[in-house]
Short mmCIF file of C-alpha atoms and ligand atoms in Angstrom, two decimals:
data_model
loop_
_atom_site.label_atom_id
_atom_site.label_comp_id
_atom_site.label_asym_id
_atom_site.label_seq_id
_atom_site.Cartn_x
_atom_site.Cartn_y
_atom_site.Cartn_z
CA MET X 1 -4.23 -59.61 -5.51
CA PRO X 2 -1.50 -57.65 -7.32
CA GLU X 3 0.28 -54.98 -5.29
CA PRO X 4 -0.85 -51.49 -6.31
CA ARG X 5 2.00 -49.98 -8.34
CA PHE X 6 3.69 -46.89 -6.91
CA GLN X 7 3.31 -43.98 -9.30
CA ALA X 8 5.95 -41.30 -8.87
CA PRO X 9 4.38 -37.83 -9.07
CA LYS X 10 5.09 -36.05 -12.35
CA THR X 11 7.80 -33.38 -12.17
CA ARG X 12 6.54 -30.06 -13.45
CA VAL X 13 8.18 -26.75 -14.33
CA PHE X 14 7.19 -23.68 -12.33
CA GLU X 15 8.14 -20.04 -12.74
CA LEU X 16 8.35 -17.43 -10.02
CA GLU X 17 7.92 -13.80 -11.03
CA VAL X 18 10.26 -11.69 -8.92
CA LEU X 19 10.92 -7.96 -8.46
CA GLN X 20 14.33 -6.97 -9.82
CA GLY X 21 16.92 -7.18 -7.07
CA LEU X 22 15.07 -9.83 -5.05
CA VAL X 23 16.13 -13.00 -6.94
CA PRO X 24 18.79 -14.07 -4.35
CA PHE X 25 16.20 -13.82 -1.55
CA VAL X 26 13.59 -15.83 -3.44
CA LEU X 27 16.20 -18.51 -4.20
CA ASN X 28 16.40 -19.12 -0.44
CA GLU X 29 12.66 -19.71 -0.38
CA ILE X 30 13.04 -22.34 -3.13
CA LEU X 31 15.65 -24.12 -0.99
CA ASP X 32 13.02 -24.32 1.78
CA LEU X 33 10.72 -26.24 -0.58
CA ALA X 34 12.18 -29.74 -0.12
CA GLY X 35 12.75 -31.46 -3.47
CA ALA X 36 12.54 -28.31 -5.62
CA LYS X 37 15.39 -27.86 -8.12
CA MET X 38 16.24 -24.48 -9.62
CA ILE X 39 16.83 -24.78 -13.37
CA GLN X 40 17.00 -21.22 -14.71
CA LYS X 41 17.00 -17.63 -13.50
CA ASN X 42 17.24 -14.11 -14.82
CA GLU X 43 16.72 -10.68 -13.26
CA GLU X 44 12.96 -11.05 -12.86
CA SER X 45 12.14 -14.74 -12.79
CA ILE X 46 13.25 -18.11 -11.49
CA ARG X 47 12.30 -21.50 -12.93
CA PHE X 48 12.31 -24.66 -10.87
CA LEU X 49 11.28 -28.29 -11.08
CA TYR X 50 8.96 -29.70 -8.48
CA ALA X 51 7.06 -32.96 -8.24
CA ALA X 52 4.40 -32.56 -5.56
CA LYS X 53 1.11 -30.69 -5.61
CA THR X 54 1.23 -28.78 -2.40
CA GLU X 55 -0.16 -25.69 -0.81
CA LYS X 56 3.44 -24.66 -0.18
CA LEU X 57 3.71 -23.63 -3.83
CA SER X 58 1.58 -20.60 -3.10
CA HIS X 59 3.44 -19.63 0.08
CA PHE X 60 6.37 -17.73 -1.37
CA ARG X 61 6.47 -14.45 0.57
CA LYS X 62 9.17 -12.72 -1.47
CA ALA X 63 7.93 -13.47 -5.01
CA ILE X 64 5.21 -11.62 -6.93
CA ALA X 65 3.51 -14.67 -8.45
CA VAL X 66 3.98 -18.38 -9.17
CA TYR X 67 3.03 -20.10 -12.45
CA LEU X 68 2.87 -23.61 -13.87
CA VAL X 69 4.70 -23.65 -17.22
CA SER X 70 3.28 -25.60 -20.15
CA GLN X 71 5.37 -25.61 -23.34
CA PHE X 72 4.25 -26.32 -26.91
CA ALA X 73 6.44 -26.92 -29.99
CA ILE X 74 4.19 -24.84 -32.23
CA PRO X 75 4.89 -21.98 -34.65
CA ARG X 76 2.08 -19.66 -33.48
CA PRO X 77 -0.65 -19.48 -30.75
CA LYS X 78 -3.34 -20.57 -33.29
CA ALA X 79 -1.93 -24.10 -33.00
CA LEU X 80 -3.05 -24.20 -29.34
CA LEU X 81 -6.48 -24.94 -30.82
CA GLY X 82 -5.19 -28.19 -32.34
CA ASN X 83 -6.56 -31.36 -30.62
CA GLN X 84 -3.35 -32.50 -29.01
CA GLN X 85 -2.22 -29.04 -27.87
CA PHE X 86 -5.67 -28.08 -26.58
CA ALA X 87 -5.85 -31.31 -24.57
CA GLN X 88 -2.40 -30.62 -23.07
CA LEU X 89 -3.40 -27.05 -22.19
CA LEU X 90 -6.67 -28.18 -20.60
CA SER X 91 -4.94 -30.83 -18.55
CA ALA X 92 -2.41 -28.28 -17.21
CA ILE X 93 -5.18 -25.79 -16.36
CA ARG X 94 -7.29 -28.49 -14.70
CA TRP X 95 -4.30 -29.50 -12.59
CA VAL X 96 -4.04 -25.89 -11.36
CA MET X 97 -7.82 -25.64 -10.81
CA ALA X 98 -8.10 -28.96 -8.95
CA GLU X 99 -7.70 -27.47 -5.47
CA GLN X 100 -8.13 -23.79 -6.11
CA PRO X 101 -11.48 -22.61 -7.46
CA PHE X 102 -11.30 -19.85 -10.10
CA GLN X 103 -14.44 -17.97 -11.17
CA SER X 104 -13.19 -16.64 -14.51
CA PHE X 105 -10.09 -16.46 -16.72
CA ARG X 106 -8.13 -14.00 -18.87
CA PHE X 107 -5.09 -13.86 -21.11
CA GLU X 108 -1.98 -11.81 -20.79
CA ALA X 109 -0.35 -11.89 -24.21
CA ALA X 110 0.70 -9.78 -27.14
CA GLY X 111 -2.29 -9.83 -29.53
CA LYS X 112 -4.70 -11.03 -26.83
CA ASP X 113 -7.55 -9.15 -28.59
CA SER X 114 -7.02 -11.00 -31.88
CA SER X 115 -9.52 -13.46 -33.42
CA VAL X 116 -7.22 -16.38 -32.50
CA PHE X 117 -7.35 -15.52 -28.79
CA ASN X 118 -11.11 -14.95 -29.06
CA ARG X 119 -11.51 -18.50 -30.42
CA LEU X 120 -9.22 -19.89 -27.73
CA ALA X 121 -11.24 -18.02 -25.07
CA GLU X 122 -14.50 -19.51 -26.43
CA GLU X 123 -13.16 -23.07 -26.45
CA LEU X 124 -11.60 -22.77 -22.99
CA SER X 125 -14.72 -21.21 -21.53
CA LYS X 126 -16.82 -24.15 -22.82
CA ALA X 127 -14.37 -26.76 -21.56
CA LEU X 128 -13.65 -25.18 -18.15
CA GLU X 129 -17.20 -23.92 -17.59
CA ILE X 130 -16.05 -20.51 -16.37
CA PRO X 131 -16.47 -17.17 -18.18
CA PHE X 132 -13.72 -15.33 -20.01
CA GLU X 133 -13.24 -11.89 -18.42
CA PRO X 134 -10.55 -10.05 -20.42
CA GLU X 135 -9.70 -7.49 -17.69
CA GLU X 136 -10.56 -9.06 -14.34
CA GLY X 137 -10.35 -12.82 -14.96
CA GLU X 138 -8.97 -14.65 -11.91
CA LEU X 139 -7.13 -17.44 -13.68
CA MET X 140 -4.34 -15.70 -15.53
CA LEU X 141 -2.91 -17.38 -18.64
CA ARG X 142 0.25 -15.71 -19.87
CA VAL X 143 0.97 -16.79 -23.46
CA ARG X 144 4.41 -15.99 -24.87
CA PRO X 145 7.01 -17.27 -27.31
CA PHE X 146 10.09 -19.21 -26.26
CA PRO X 147 12.98 -20.26 -28.57
CA ASP X 148 11.34 -23.54 -29.71
CA GLY X 149 7.68 -22.59 -29.74
CA TRP X 150 5.13 -21.04 -27.40
CA GLU X 151 4.49 -21.46 -23.70
CA VAL X 152 1.52 -20.84 -21.46
CA LEU X 153 2.19 -19.78 -17.89
CA ILE X 154 -0.78 -20.55 -15.65
CA ARG X 155 -0.83 -18.50 -12.44
CA LEU X 156 -1.53 -20.77 -9.48
CA THR X 157 -3.42 -18.18 -7.43
CA PRO X 158 -6.36 -15.85 -8.27
CA ARG X 159 -4.37 -12.85 -7.02
CA PRO X 160 -0.62 -12.19 -7.05
CA LEU X 161 1.20 -13.60 -4.01
CA SER X 162 2.30 -10.07 -3.07
CA ALA X 163 -1.38 -9.00 -2.74
CA ARG X 164 -1.70 -10.26 0.81
CA PRO X 165 -5.07 -11.35 2.21
CA TRP X 166 -4.57 -9.01 5.21
CA ARG X 167 -4.49 -5.90 2.98
CA VAL X 168 -7.99 -4.50 3.40
CA CYS X 169 -6.80 -0.88 3.38
CA ASN X 170 -4.59 0.55 0.64
CA MET X 171 -2.69 3.81 0.79
CA ALA X 172 -0.94 5.85 -1.90
CA GLY X 173 2.75 4.92 -1.61
CA GLY X 174 1.98 1.61 0.16
CA LEU X 175 4.92 -0.77 0.09
CA ASN X 176 4.93 -3.99 -1.94
CA ALA X 177 4.66 -6.79 0.63
CA SER X 178 7.39 -8.94 -0.98
CA LEU X 179 9.81 -6.01 -0.72
CA ALA X 180 8.78 -5.55 2.92
CA ALA X 181 9.51 -9.25 3.60
CA VAL X 182 13.01 -8.80 2.16
CA MET X 183 13.67 -5.62 4.16
CA ASN X 184 12.73 -7.46 7.35
CA GLU X 185 14.94 -10.40 6.41
CA LEU X 186 17.91 -8.03 6.01
CA ALA X 187 17.24 -6.51 9.45
CA ARG X 188 17.08 -9.96 11.12
CA PRO X 189 14.96 -9.02 14.16
CA LYS X 190 15.23 -11.56 17.00
CA PRO X 191 12.35 -12.49 19.34
CA HIS X 192 13.91 -10.60 22.30
CA GLU X 193 14.44 -7.42 20.24
CA ARG X 194 12.38 -4.26 19.86
CA TYR X 195 11.27 -3.40 16.31
CA LEU X 196 10.26 0.06 15.10
CA ASN X 197 8.73 0.85 11.71
CA ALA X 198 9.22 4.59 11.41
CA MET X 199 6.77 6.26 8.98
CA CYS X 200 4.72 3.05 8.95
CA GLY X 201 1.90 4.18 6.61
CA SER X 202 -0.52 1.29 6.06
CA GLY X 203 1.64 -1.04 8.20
CA THR X 204 3.14 -3.37 5.56
CA LEU X 205 6.53 -3.84 7.25
CA LEU X 206 4.97 -4.29 10.71
CA ILE X 207 2.48 -6.89 9.54
CA GLU X 208 5.01 -8.83 7.47
CA GLN X 209 7.33 -8.98 10.49
CA ALA X 210 4.61 -9.91 12.99
CA LEU X 211 3.40 -12.76 10.75
CA LYS X 212 6.93 -14.08 10.12
CA SER X 213 8.21 -14.07 13.71
CA PRO X 214 7.37 -12.23 16.90
CA CYS X 215 9.46 -9.47 18.48
CA LYS X 216 9.53 -8.21 22.07
CA ALA X 217 7.87 -5.00 20.87
CA LEU X 218 6.49 -3.97 17.49
CA THR X 219 5.82 -0.26 17.08
CA GLY X 220 4.77 1.88 14.14
CA VAL X 221 5.00 5.68 14.03
CA ASP X 222 3.35 7.92 11.44
CA ILE X 223 2.58 11.62 11.35
CA ARG X 224 -0.83 11.10 9.72
CA GLN X 225 -3.70 9.64 11.75
CA GLU X 226 -5.45 8.39 8.58
CA ALA X 227 -2.37 6.29 7.75
CA LEU X 228 -2.48 4.77 11.24
CA ASP X 229 -6.22 4.08 10.89
CA CYS X 230 -5.42 2.26 7.67
CA ALA X 231 -2.61 0.31 9.38
CA ARG X 232 -4.99 -0.67 12.22
CA LYS X 233 -7.55 -2.02 9.72
CA ASN X 234 -4.83 -4.14 8.11
CA LEU X 235 -3.53 -5.30 11.51
CA ASN X 236 -7.06 -6.34 12.52
CA ALA X 237 -7.50 -8.23 9.25
CA ALA X 238 -4.24 -10.06 10.03
CA ALA X 239 -5.54 -10.76 13.58
CA LEU X 240 -2.59 -8.89 15.12
CA SER X 241 -3.58 -6.96 18.24
CA LYS X 242 -0.28 -6.38 20.03
CA VAL X 243 1.25 -3.88 17.61
CA GLN X 244 1.54 -0.35 19.01
CA LEU X 245 0.78 2.57 16.67
CA ILE X 246 1.89 6.09 17.58
CA ASN X 247 0.75 9.30 15.89
CA ALA X 248 3.84 11.50 15.90
CA ASP X 249 6.49 13.26 13.87
CA ILE X 250 9.34 10.77 14.04
CA THR X 251 11.95 13.54 13.87
CA LYS X 252 10.63 15.07 17.13
CA TYR X 253 9.29 12.06 18.99
CA GLU X 254 11.41 10.94 21.96
CA LEU X 255 11.31 7.13 22.00
CA GLU X 256 10.98 5.82 25.55
CA GLN X 257 13.24 2.80 25.04
CA PRO X 258 15.82 2.19 22.32
CA PHE X 259 14.91 -0.02 19.37
CA ASP X 260 17.17 -2.79 18.02
CA VAL X 261 15.70 -2.85 14.53
CA ILE X 262 14.32 0.14 12.64
CA THR X 263 12.79 -0.09 9.19
CA ALA X 264 11.45 2.74 7.07
CA ASP X 265 10.05 3.27 3.61
CA LEU X 266 10.81 6.99 3.44
CA PRO X 267 8.75 9.46 1.37
CA TRP X 268 10.25 9.66 -2.13
CA GLY X 269 9.14 13.24 -2.76
CA ASP X 270 6.73 12.38 -5.61
CA ALA X 271 3.51 10.59 -4.50
CA ILE X 272 4.24 11.54 -0.87
CA GLY X 273 6.16 14.62 0.36
CA SER X 274 8.41 16.76 -1.83
CA HIS X 275 12.12 16.75 -2.73
CA LYS X 276 12.49 20.11 -0.97
CA ALA X 277 10.89 18.80 2.24
CA ASN X 278 13.02 15.63 2.05
CA ALA X 279 16.22 17.70 2.15
CA GLU X 280 15.24 18.58 5.74
CA LEU X 281 13.32 15.44 6.65
CA TYR X 282 16.05 12.89 5.80
CA PRO X 283 18.88 14.31 8.02
CA ALA X 284 16.40 14.91 10.86
CA PHE X 285 15.17 11.33 10.49
CA LEU X 286 18.71 9.87 10.57
CA ALA X 287 19.50 11.86 13.73
CA ALA X 288 16.23 10.79 15.40
CA VAL X 289 16.69 7.06 14.74
CA ALA X 290 20.31 7.27 15.93
CA ARG X 291 19.02 8.72 19.25
CA GLY X 292 16.29 6.10 19.56
CA SER X 293 18.29 2.96 18.79
CA SER X 294 20.41 0.51 20.79
CA HIS X 295 24.19 0.23 20.26
CA HIS X 296 23.83 -2.89 18.03
CA ALA X 297 20.86 -1.56 16.04
CA ARG X 298 20.17 -2.31 12.38
CA LEU X 299 18.45 0.24 10.17
CA VAL X 300 16.85 -0.81 6.88
CA ILE X 301 15.70 1.95 4.55
CA LEU X 302 13.95 1.98 1.19
CA THR X 303 14.21 5.19 -0.79
CA HIS X 304 14.28 6.63 -4.27
CA GLU X 305 16.09 9.79 -3.05
CA ILE X 306 19.37 8.04 -3.77
CA LYS X 307 21.63 11.07 -4.23
CA LEU X 308 20.30 12.81 -1.12
CA PHE X 309 20.48 9.70 1.04
CA GLU X 310 23.98 8.66 -0.07
CA THR X 311 25.32 12.20 0.43
CA LEU X 312 23.92 12.19 3.96
CA LEU X 313 25.36 8.74 4.67
CA LYS X 314 28.86 9.86 3.69
CA LYS X 315 28.72 12.55 6.41
CA ASP X 316 26.87 10.45 8.99
CA LYS X 317 28.87 9.20 11.98
CA ASN X 318 26.16 6.95 13.48
CA TRP X 319 25.52 4.38 10.77
CA THR X 320 27.78 2.23 8.63
CA LEU X 321 26.58 0.88 5.28
CA LYS X 322 26.52 -2.95 5.07
CA GLN X 323 24.53 -3.55 1.89
CA SER X 324 22.74 -1.58 -0.80
CA ILE X 325 20.38 -3.28 -3.27
CA ARG X 326 18.75 -1.74 -6.36
CA VAL X 327 15.18 -3.02 -6.64
CA SER X 328 12.17 -2.38 -8.86
CA HIS X 329 8.99 -0.98 -7.31
CA SER X 330 5.98 0.42 -9.23
CA GLY X 331 8.01 1.42 -12.29
CA HIS X 332 10.81 3.02 -10.20
CA TYR X 333 14.23 1.77 -9.13
CA PRO X 334 14.68 2.67 -5.47
CA ARG X 335 17.38 1.17 -3.23
CA ILE X 336 17.28 -0.78 -0.01
CA TYR X 337 20.05 0.20 2.43
CA LEU X 338 21.11 -2.02 5.32
CA LEU X 339 22.95 0.05 7.94
CA HIS X 340 24.49 -0.99 11.25
CA LYS X 341 24.93 1.34 14.23
CA VAL X 342 28.54 2.38 14.60
C1 LIG M 401 6.09 5.93 1.64
S1 LIG M 401 4.96 6.09 2.92
C2 LIG M 401 5.17 4.63 3.84
C3 LIG M 401 4.35 3.52 3.27
C4 LIG M 401 4.29 2.33 4.16
N1 LIG M 401 5.53 1.60 4.23
C5 LIG M 401 3.17 1.41 3.71
O1 LIG M 401 3.44 0.23 3.38
O2 LIG M 401 2.03 1.84 3.61
C6 LIG M 401 5.71 7.27 3.95
C7 LIG M 401 4.95 7.60 5.21
O3 LIG M 401 5.74 8.51 5.98
C8 LIG M 401 4.86 9.29 6.74
N2 LIG M 401 5.64 10.47 7.23
C9 LIG M 401 6.13 11.49 6.50
N3 LIG M 401 6.83 12.32 7.28
C10 LIG M 401 6.78 11.81 8.53
C11 LIG M 401 7.32 12.21 9.79
N4 LIG M 401 8.04 13.32 9.91
N5 LIG M 401 7.07 11.45 10.88
C12 LIG M 401 6.33 10.33 10.78
N6 LIG M 401 5.79 9.90 9.61
C13 LIG M 401 6.02 10.62 8.50
C14 LIG M 401 3.73 9.59 5.78
O4 LIG M 401 2.56 9.96 6.48
C15 LIG M 401 3.61 8.26 5.03
O5 LIG M 401 2.61 7.46 5.60
#
């Protein structure tokens, strides 16, 4: 009997959608995917080649979404309806759908309401046997031009990667989970260290840290009980029971033991708080976390009050600035600050 021939898996092109400022951190995640080869990057996306079909492709914690890229040497999207192109598109979509069920699909494209996209939706719906839902469709097909034609980016997951399954409670001003993962990475908490998320809100930073690696203590403090109730719901959904939540004003609360890592997504003064209140809150916060931290502590802050925060830092004797990163978040450009205790 002839030996079965080994068939090397086909190498495919994938794109990661990334928040501005986070590309270097997501590149590290690509290095963790053995065999993946980065081929292109810009401020908000990274392309890489990868040959296997694995669950790992949907495990990027610091990217917004991951797509399979299918390219077509065609002059306009109408040509996607041609036999050869339609077959190529179907085969790429079926590859994505093979292990991940999708209930519906939608387009994200300029002119997605045009008659051409309506025809494409009809044909795809017949072939895939799932309905076209223009607003809520799970399988997202992003159609856009590239220098030699058009490409279709097929999102591998029904929801963005940054929409974590543990998030059952949302809060105005809630932090993007991929940004939280990066803030925790900058702080580098070790298993024997104590971690405090001051002003924890719905608990994003706490949960991202607890799921990544344990700490000796994980504590969240927030002045609003409803924020803590929301955080507890999210912690329960993530099956995390050992995180302590304290209802207190962080500027007045005397921490019993010093913390080694402190993270905070401070109020920006628009959706939460006010610029006037921040002028008092920010210096009081910096003084409080200096009192409640160990001599080798790291403080990681996200804020949009850049002028206020940098003015305070210049005068502050407790913290030294190690890194500052401009990032995008919900249409704003806040900064992450990594500070070490002096
Ligand atoms: C931008 S939100 C934090 C969002 C949070 N990272 C999340 O993912 O949901 C800021 C939080 O600071 C809290 N806060 C404001 N002033 C505070 C204070 N003095 N002490 C403790 N918490 C405070 C607010 O209640 C709010 O939940």
